[in-house]
Backbone as a printed PyTorch tensor [residue, N CA C, xyz], in Angstrom:
tensor([[[  42.3200, -191.7290,   33.5660],
         [  42.5230, -190.4410,   32.9470],
         [  44.0270, -190.1790,   32.7810]],

        [[  44.4190, -189.8510,   31.5820],
         [  45.8120, -189.5700,   31.2920],
         [  46.0370, -188.0750,   31.4370]],

        [[  46.9880, -187.7010,   32.2520],
         [  47.2700, -186.2860,   32.4770],
         [  48.5890, -185.9150,   31.8300]],

        [[  48.5600, -184.7970,   31.1280],
         [  49.7410, -184.2600,   30.4820],
         [  50.0130, -182.8650,   31.0210]],

        [[  51.2830, -182.4740,   31.0360],
         [  51.6260, -181.1440,   31.5380],
         [  52.7530, -180.5600,   30.7060]],

        [[  52.4680, -179.4040,   30.0850],
         [  53.4680, -178.7100,   29.2830],
         [  54.2160, -177.6810,   30.1270]],

        [[  55.4400, -177.3880,   29.6990],
         [  56.2300, -176.3310,   30.3170],
         [  57.2550, -175.8420,   29.3020]],

        [[  57.8980, -174.7330,   29.6400],
         [  58.9870, -174.2530,   28.7990],
         [  58.6640, -173.0850,   27.8910]],

        [[  57.4200, -172.6630,   27.8660],
         [  57.0760, -171.5250,   27.0350],
         [  57.6180, -170.2280,   27.6110]],

        [[  57.4680, -169.1530,   26.8360],
         [  57.9320, -167.8510,   27.3020],
         [  58.0010, -166.8540,   26.1780]],

        [[  58.6370, -165.7410,   26.4730],
         [  58.8190, -164.6590,   25.4950],
         [  60.2230, -164.7700,   24.9100]],

        [[  60.2990, -164.7820,   23.6120],
         [  61.5860, -164.9220,   22.9370],
         [  61.6270, -163.9860,   21.7380]],

        [[  62.8100, -163.5290,   21.3970],
         [  62.9840, -162.6710,   20.2330],
         [  62.9990, -163.4980,   18.9520]],

        [[  62.6650, -162.8900,   17.8330],
         [  62.7800, -163.6010,   16.5510],
         [  64.1880, -164.1560,   16.3720]],

        [[  64.2550, -165.3830,   15.8830],
         [  65.5380, -166.0500,   15.7260],
         [  65.9810, -166.8300,   16.9450]],

        [[  65.2900, -166.6400,   18.0420],
         [  65.6580, -167.3180,   19.2770],
         [  65.1550, -168.7520,   19.3430]],

        [[  65.3860, -169.3760,   20.5010],
         [  65.0280, -170.7800,   20.6940],
         [  64.3720, -170.9900,   22.0480]],

        [[  63.5500, -172.0110,   22.1090],
         [  62.9530, -172.4720,   23.3520],
         [  62.8930, -173.9930,   23.2950]],

        [[  62.8380, -174.6160,   24.4580],
         [  62.5880, -176.0440,   24.5120],
         [  61.3350, -176.2830,   25.3380]],

        [[  60.3200, -176.7490,   24.6700],
         [  59.0720, -177.0760,   25.3330],
         [  59.1310, -178.5240,   25.8200]],

        [[  58.5300, -178.7640,   26.9530],
         [  58.5230, -180.1060,   27.5340],
         [  57.1030, -180.5350,   27.8480]],

        [[  56.8510, -181.8080,   27.6950],
         [  55.5420, -182.3670,   28.0140],
         [  55.7410, -183.6130,   28.8560]],

        [[  55.2800, -183.5720,   30.0890],
         [  55.3230, -184.7500,   30.9550],
         [  54.2160, -185.7030,   30.5240]],

        [[  54.6010, -186.9270,   30.1810],
         [  53.6870, -187.9120,   29.5990],
         [  53.7950, -189.2190,   30.3710]],

        [[  52.6890, -189.8830,   30.6730],
         [  52.7690, -191.1900,   31.3010],
         [  53.6070, -192.1490,   30.4600]],

        [[  54.3940, -192.9670,   31.1330],
         [  55.3000, -193.8710,   30.4240],
         [  54.5520, -194.7850,   29.4590]],

        [[  53.3870, -195.2350,   29.8410],
         [  52.6350, -196.1440,   28.9740],
         [  52.2620, -195.4760,   27.6590]],

        [[  51.9380, -194.1990,   27.7270],
         [  51.6100, -193.4770,   26.5000],
         [  52.8380, -193.3210,   25.6210]],

        [[  53.9610, -192.9920,   26.2290],
         [  55.1930, -192.7990,   25.4560],
         [  55.6010, -194.0820,   24.7450]],

        [[  55.4210, -195.2080,   25.4090],
         [  55.9040, -196.4720,   24.8560],
         [  55.0130, -197.0080,   23.7380]],

        [[  53.7160, -196.7340,   23.8220],
         [  52.8040, -197.4220,   22.9220],
         [  51.9930, -196.5240,   21.9940]],

        [[  51.9420, -195.2310,   22.2680],
         [  51.0590, -194.3780,   21.4810],
         [  51.7580, -193.1070,   21.0280]],

        [[  51.2160, -192.5270,   19.9990],
         [  51.7630, -191.2850,   19.4640],
         [  51.5480, -190.1300,   20.4420]],

        [[  52.5300, -189.2530,   20.5070],
         [  52.4240, -188.0290,   21.2900],
         [  52.6380, -186.8640,   20.3310]],

        [[  51.7010, -185.9510,   20.3290],
         [  51.7670, -184.8480,   19.3830],
         [  51.8500, -183.4910,   20.0640]],

        [[  52.3590, -182.5400,   19.3310],
         [  52.3410, -181.1290,   19.7340],
         [  51.4370, -180.3770,   18.7550]],

        [[  50.5670, -179.5610,   19.3100],
         [  49.6790, -178.7110,   18.5370],
         [  49.8690, -177.2760,   19.0030]],

        [[  49.3440, -176.3450,   18.2370],
         [  49.3920, -174.9520,   18.6780],
         [  48.1620, -174.2160,   18.1750]],

        [[  47.7600, -173.1870,   18.9490],
         [  46.6660, -172.3170,   18.5430],
         [  47.1500, -170.8880,   18.6090]],

        [[  47.2670, -170.2850,   17.4460],
         [  47.6620, -168.8830,   17.3630],
         [  46.4350, -167.9930,   17.5690]],

        [[  46.6350, -166.7550,   17.9760],
         [  45.4920, -165.8460,   18.1900],
         [  44.6270, -165.7420,   16.9410]],

        [[  43.3380, -165.9840,   17.1120],
         [  42.4040, -165.8530,   16.0090],
         [  42.4240, -166.9820,   15.0100]],

        [[  43.1640, -168.0400,   15.2980],
         [  43.2610, -169.1580,   14.3590],
         [  42.8510, -170.4640,   15.0240]],

        [[  42.5910, -171.4590,   14.2000],
         [  42.2710, -172.7710,   14.7170],
         [  43.5450, -173.4830,   15.1750]],

        [[  43.3480, -174.4400,   16.0690],
         [  44.4810, -175.2250,   16.5270],
         [  45.0120, -176.0770,   15.3760]],

        [[  46.3240, -176.1620,   15.2650],
         [  46.9290, -176.9320,   14.1860],
         [  47.9860, -177.8880,   14.7470]],

        [[  48.1800, -178.9870,   14.0500],
         [  49.2180, -179.9350,   14.4180],
         [  50.5800, -179.3620,   14.0560]],

        [[  51.5430, -179.5570,   14.9530],
         [  52.8950, -179.0530,   14.7310],
         [  53.8740, -180.2000,   14.5120]],

        [[  53.8510, -181.1730,   15.4140],
         [  54.8010, -182.2810,   15.3360],
         [  54.2400, -183.4670,   16.1040]],

        [[  54.7790, -184.6340,   15.8200],
         [  54.3210, -185.8470,   16.4830],
         [  55.4460, -186.8670,   16.4870]],

        [[  55.4410, -187.7240,   17.4900],
         [  56.4290, -188.7880,   17.5520],
         [  55.7670, -190.0550,   18.0690]],

        [[  56.1650, -191.1730,   17.4970],
         [  55.6540, -192.4600,   17.9570],
         [  56.7510, -193.4950,   17.8600]],

        [[  57.1040, -194.0860,   19.0080],
         [  58.0770, -195.1680,   18.9900],
         [  57.4520, -196.4770,   18.5150]],

        [[  56.1540, -196.5320,   18.5810],
         [  55.4650, -197.7850,   18.2340],
         [  55.7270, -198.1850,   16.7990]],

        [[  55.6660, -197.1990,   15.8890],
         [  55.9410, -197.5110,   14.4890],
         [  57.0600, -196.6480,   13.9230]],

        [[  57.7530, -195.9240,   14.8250],
         [  58.8950, -195.1280,   14.3700],
         [  58.5370, -193.9040,   13.5680]],

        [[  57.2840, -193.4770,   13.6110],
         [  56.8600, -192.3590,   12.7700],
         [  57.0640, -191.0240,   13.4680]],

        [[  57.3280, -190.0260,   12.6790],
         [  57.3450, -188.6380,   13.1380],
         [  56.5930, -187.7940,   12.1100]],

        [[  56.1780, -186.6380,   12.5620],
         [  55.4390, -185.7310,   11.6780],
         [  55.8060, -184.3030,   12.0310]],

        [[  55.9680, -183.4730,   11.0180],
         [  56.1560, -182.0310,   11.1980],
         [  55.2930, -181.3190,   10.1680]],

        [[  54.6070, -180.2920,   10.6010],
         [  53.9080, -179.4800,    9.6300],
         [  54.9320, -178.7010,    8.8110]],

        [[  54.5860, -178.3720,    7.5870],
         [  55.5610, -177.7850,    6.6610],
         [  56.2170, -176.5080,    7.2000]],

        [[  55.4560, -175.7130,    7.9050],
         [  55.9660, -174.4120,    8.3380],
         [  57.0460, -174.4960,    9.4060]],

        [[  57.2190, -175.6710,   10.0210],
         [  58.2290, -175.7980,   11.0780],
         [  59.3560, -176.7470,   10.7070]],

        [[  59.2640, -177.3820,    9.5710],
         [  60.3030, -178.3260,    9.1610],
         [  61.6570, -177.6220,    9.0790]],

        [[  62.6650, -178.2430,    9.6720],
         [  64.0000, -177.6560,    9.6880],
         [  64.2320, -176.7030,   10.8410]],

        [[  63.1650, -176.3460,   11.5590],
         [  63.2960, -175.4230,   12.6950],
         [  62.9020, -176.0620,   14.0200]],

        [[  61.9500, -176.9520,   14.0030],
         [  61.4650, -177.6070,   15.2140],
         [  61.9150, -179.0670,   15.1980]],

        [[  62.2010, -179.5940,   16.3950],
         [  62.5920, -180.9890,   16.5200],
         [  61.8740, -181.6170,   17.7010]],

        [[  61.2030, -182.7170,   17.4540],
         [  60.5170, -183.4400,   18.5250],
         [  61.3810, -184.6140,   18.9580]],

        [[  61.4290, -184.8380,   20.2670],
         [  62.2200, -185.9430,   20.7960],
         [  61.5960, -186.4070,   22.1000]],

        [[  62.1280, -187.4980,   22.6370],
         [  61.5870, -188.0020,   23.8990],
         [  62.7070, -188.5520,   24.7590]],

        [[  62.4870, -188.4690,   26.0650],
         [  63.4130, -189.0400,   27.0390],
         [  62.6050, -189.9430,   27.9560]],

        [[  62.7390, -191.2370,   27.7500],
         [  61.9400, -192.1850,   28.5200],
         [  62.3390, -192.2120,   29.9930]],

        [[  63.5710, -191.8360,   30.2900],
         [  64.0180, -191.8680,   31.6840],
         [  63.2460, -190.8780,   32.5460]],

        [[  62.8100, -189.7850,   31.9280],
         [  62.0770, -188.7700,   32.6950],
         [  60.6530, -188.6120,   32.1810]],

        [[  60.2000, -189.5390,   31.3430],
         [  58.8180, -189.5390,   30.8430],
         [  58.4300, -188.1880,   30.2500]],

        [[  59.2760, -187.7070,   29.3600],
         [  59.0660, -186.3730,   28.8010],
         [  59.2560, -186.3850,   27.2900]],

        [[  58.3600, -185.6980,   26.6090],
         [  58.4950, -185.4460,   25.1750],
         [  58.8340, -183.9700,   25.0020]],

        [[  59.8550, -183.6920,   24.2280],
         [  60.3260, -182.3230,   24.0330],
         [  59.9860, -181.8190,   22.6360]],

        [[  59.8400, -180.5200,   22.5510],
         [  59.7600, -179.8540,   21.2580],
         [  60.7810, -178.7210,   21.2790]],

        [[  61.8850, -178.9280,   20.6000],
         [  62.9000, -177.8870,   20.4700],
         [  62.4760, -176.9550,   19.3430]],

        [[  62.3090, -175.7000,   19.6700],
         [  61.8420, -174.7330,   18.6780],
         [  62.9450, -173.7240,   18.4470]],

        [[  63.5140, -173.7240,   17.2570],
         [  64.6240, -172.8530,   16.8840],
         [  64.2030, -171.8880,   15.7750]],

        [[  65.0420, -170.8800,   15.5660],
         [  64.7800, -169.8930,   14.5130],
         [  63.3450, -169.3810,   14.5870]],

        [[  62.9440, -169.0070,   15.7800],
         [  61.5590, -168.6020,   16.0090],
         [  61.1700, -167.3920,   15.1700]],

        [[  59.9180, -167.4020,   14.7400],
         [  59.3460, -166.3130,   13.9620],
         [  58.1280, -165.7670,   14.7020]],

        [[  57.7580, -164.5330,   14.4660],
         [  56.5600, -163.9920,   15.1310],
         [  55.3240, -164.8450,   14.8860]],

        [[  55.2280, -165.4670,   13.7320],
         [  54.0700, -166.2970,   13.4320],
         [  54.0510, -167.6180,   14.2130]],

        [[  55.1090, -167.9010,   14.9570],
         [  55.1090, -169.0660,   15.8500],
         [  54.4160, -168.7600,   17.1690]],

        [[  54.0720, -167.5050,   17.3940],
         [  53.3680, -167.1240,   18.6180],
         [  52.0510, -167.8700,   18.7190]],

        [[  51.8880, -168.5950,   19.8240],
         [  50.6970, -169.4340,   20.0040],
         [  50.7540, -170.0930,   21.3710]],

        [[  49.6450, -170.6820,   21.7490],
         [  49.6410, -171.5950,   22.8870],
         [  49.9390, -172.9810,   22.3390]],

        [[  50.9230, -173.6290,   22.9120],
         [  51.3550, -174.9450,   22.4500],
         [  50.8340, -176.0160,   23.4030]],

        [[  50.2250, -177.0310,   22.8280],
         [  49.6330, -178.1280,   23.5860],
         [  50.2900, -179.4500,   23.1970]],

        [[  50.4340, -180.3450,   24.1700],
         [  50.7800, -181.7180,   23.8270],
         [  49.5540, -182.5900,   24.0420]],

        [[  49.5250, -183.6950,   23.3320],
         [  48.3490, -184.5520,   23.3560],
         [  48.7430, -185.9900,   23.0670]],

        [[  47.9270, -186.9130,   23.5560],
         [  48.1290, -188.3140,   23.2510],
         [  46.7820, -189.0150,   23.2570]],

        [[  46.7860, -190.2720,   22.8930],
         [  45.5270, -191.0110,   22.8700],
         [  45.8300, -192.4820,   22.7460]],

        [[  45.0330, -193.1910,   21.9580],
         [  45.2150, -194.6200,   21.7780],
         [  45.6600, -194.9690,   20.3640]],

        [[  46.1420, -193.9720,   19.6490],
         [  46.5870, -194.1980,   18.2800],
         [  48.0870, -194.4550,   18.2550]],

        [[  48.5250, -195.5820,   17.7340],
         [  49.9540, -195.8760,   17.7310],
         [  50.7450, -195.1090,   16.6850]],

        [[  50.0490, -194.5260,   15.7300],
         [  50.7380, -193.8240,   14.6450],
         [  50.4860, -192.3300,   14.7220]],

        [[  51.4430, -191.5820,   14.2330],
         [  51.2900, -190.1320,   14.2110],
         [  50.1630, -189.7080,   13.2830]],

        [[  49.4830, -188.6440,   13.6710],
         [  48.4070, -188.0940,   12.8700],
         [  48.3500, -186.5920,   13.0950]],

        [[  47.9260, -185.8550,   12.0720],
         [  47.7430, -184.4150,   12.2350],
         [  46.2840, -184.0770,   12.5660]],

        [[  45.4830, -185.0830,   12.8270],
         [  44.0720, -184.8740,   13.1430],
         [  43.8570, -184.8430,   14.6480]],

        [[  43.2210, -183.7740,   15.1230],
         [  42.9290, -183.6760,   16.5540],
         [  42.0760, -184.8240,   17.0470]],

        [[  41.2680, -185.3730,   16.1760],
         [  40.3490, -186.4350,   16.5720],
         [  41.0780, -187.6890,   17.0390]],

        [[  42.3410, -187.8250,   16.6520],
         [  43.1090, -189.0080,   17.0320],
         [  43.6950, -188.8800,   18.4300]],

        [[  43.5320, -187.7450,   19.0610],
         [  44.1320, -187.5010,   20.3650],
         [  43.0390, -187.2630,   21.3900]],

        [[  43.0820, -188.0090,   22.4720],
         [  42.0190, -187.9590,   23.4720],
         [  42.3820, -187.1320,   24.7000]],

        [[  43.6690, -187.0370,   25.0010],
         [  44.1050, -186.3960,   26.2380],
         [  45.0160, -185.2210,   25.8970]],

        [[  44.7400, -184.1050,   26.5470],
         [  45.4260, -182.8540,   26.2290],
         [  45.9360, -182.1830,   27.4910]],

        [[  47.0730, -181.5170,   27.3690],
         [  47.5290, -180.6670,   28.4450],
         [  46.8390, -179.3170,   28.3940]],

        [[  47.1810, -178.4520,   29.3350],
         [  46.5530, -177.1360,   29.4050],
         [  47.2480, -176.1010,   28.5220]],

        [[  48.4130, -176.4320,   28.0150],
         [  49.1040, -175.5450,   27.0880],
         [  50.1590, -174.6800,   27.7550]],

        [[  51.1020, -174.2280,   26.9410],
         [  52.1250, -173.2950,   27.3830],
         [  52.2630, -172.2100,   26.3140]],

        [[  52.3270, -170.9670,   26.7590],
         [  52.3320, -169.8290,   25.8340],
         [  53.7330, -169.5730,   25.3010]],

        [[  53.8310, -169.4540,   23.9880],
         [  55.0660, -169.0290,   23.3330],
         [  54.7820, -167.7140,   22.6160]],

        [[  55.5520, -166.6980,   22.9490],
         [  55.3940, -165.3900,   22.3160],
         [  56.7200, -164.9970,   21.6960]],

        [[  56.6840, -164.6930,   20.4130],
         [  57.8870, -164.2930,   19.6940],
         [  57.7260, -162.8410,   19.2710]],

        [[  58.5500, -161.9920,   19.8660],
         [  58.4220, -160.5680,   19.6070],
         [  59.7420, -159.8730,   19.8880]],

        [[  60.0120, -158.8440,   19.0930],
         [  61.2160, -158.0520,   19.3290],
         [  60.9580, -157.0240,   20.4260]]])
């Protein structure tokens, strides 16, 4: 069983920044895609970003391009999501996920293991 753990969420004002972190097993980081998803109140969960060293792919949903940055630090087995220029519509529970897919995908079906999520609230 692959266990993931998110951290770094909180309450931030519009225009502010947060850095979300996901503790990921080293084997997953090295060989499989790691994605960030979010579920806003009353909405379905959506893919936000993904990174894979296996094929060098990254993915960002259109609404976060230029504002969010996904990265990884293999020394501490962590995948980060830097979220800048926050908007109220970014309010959601953010989840990280991984599986056995070496390439990034925006489909939840490609991810087998999920963290419990971290809440991000953007409000003045």
